[in-house]
C-alpha positions as CSV (number, residue, x, y, z in Angstrom):
1,M,68.6,150.1,20.6
2,S,67.5,151.5,23.9
3,V,68.1,150.4,27.4
4,S,66.0,151.2,30.4
5,L,67.4,151.1,33.9
6,Q,65.7,151.4,37.2
7,F,67.2,151.3,40.7
8,K,66.2,152.1,44.2
9,L,68.5,154.2,46.3
10,E,68.4,153.5,50.0
11,L,69.9,156.2,52.2
12,K,70.2,156.8,55.9
13,R,67.9,159.4,57.2
14,E,70.6,162.1,57.7
15,D,72.0,161.5,54.2
16,K,68.5,161.7,52.7
17,E,68.0,165.1,54.4
18,K,71.3,166.4,53.1
19,L,70.4,165.3,49.6
20,I,67.0,167.0,49.8
21,Q,68.7,170.2,51.0
22,L,71.1,170.1,48.2
23,M,68.4,169.6,45.6
24,R,66.4,172.6,47.1
25,K,69.5,174.8,46.9
26,Q,70.1,173.8,43.3
27,S,66.5,174.4,42.2
28,S,66.6,177.7,44.0
29,A,69.8,178.8,42.1
30,I,68.3,177.7,38.8
31,R,65.1,179.7,39.5
32,V,67.1,182.8,40.3
33,A,69.3,182.4,37.2
34,Y,66.1,181.9,35.1
35,N,64.5,185.0,36.5
36,M,67.6,187.1,35.9
37,L,67.8,186.0,32.3
38,K,64.1,186.8,31.9
39,E,64.7,190.3,33.2
40,L,67.6,190.8,30.9
41,E,65.5,189.7,27.9
42,K,62.8,192.2,29.0
43,E,65.3,195.0,29.1
44,K,66.6,194.1,25.7
45,T,63.2,194.5,24.2
46,K,62.5,197.7,26.0
47,N,65.9,199.3,25.0
48,P,67.0,197.7,21.8
49,P,70.6,198.5,20.9
50,K,71.0,201.5,18.5
51,Y,73.0,200.8,15.5
52,T,75.0,203.6,13.7
53,K,76.5,203.6,10.3
54,D,80.2,204.6,10.2
């Protein structure tokens, strides 16, 4: 069974602007984190860990 729900959110202009700013900050933080993870992954492939036998 699945349920679909739709609603319309009506905000005051200043609240809408605050929400948009918050969404931009979050997407920016996600983008930065994603790029950092990509860089770490690149470094891993360039310098794979060296395993030694004891």
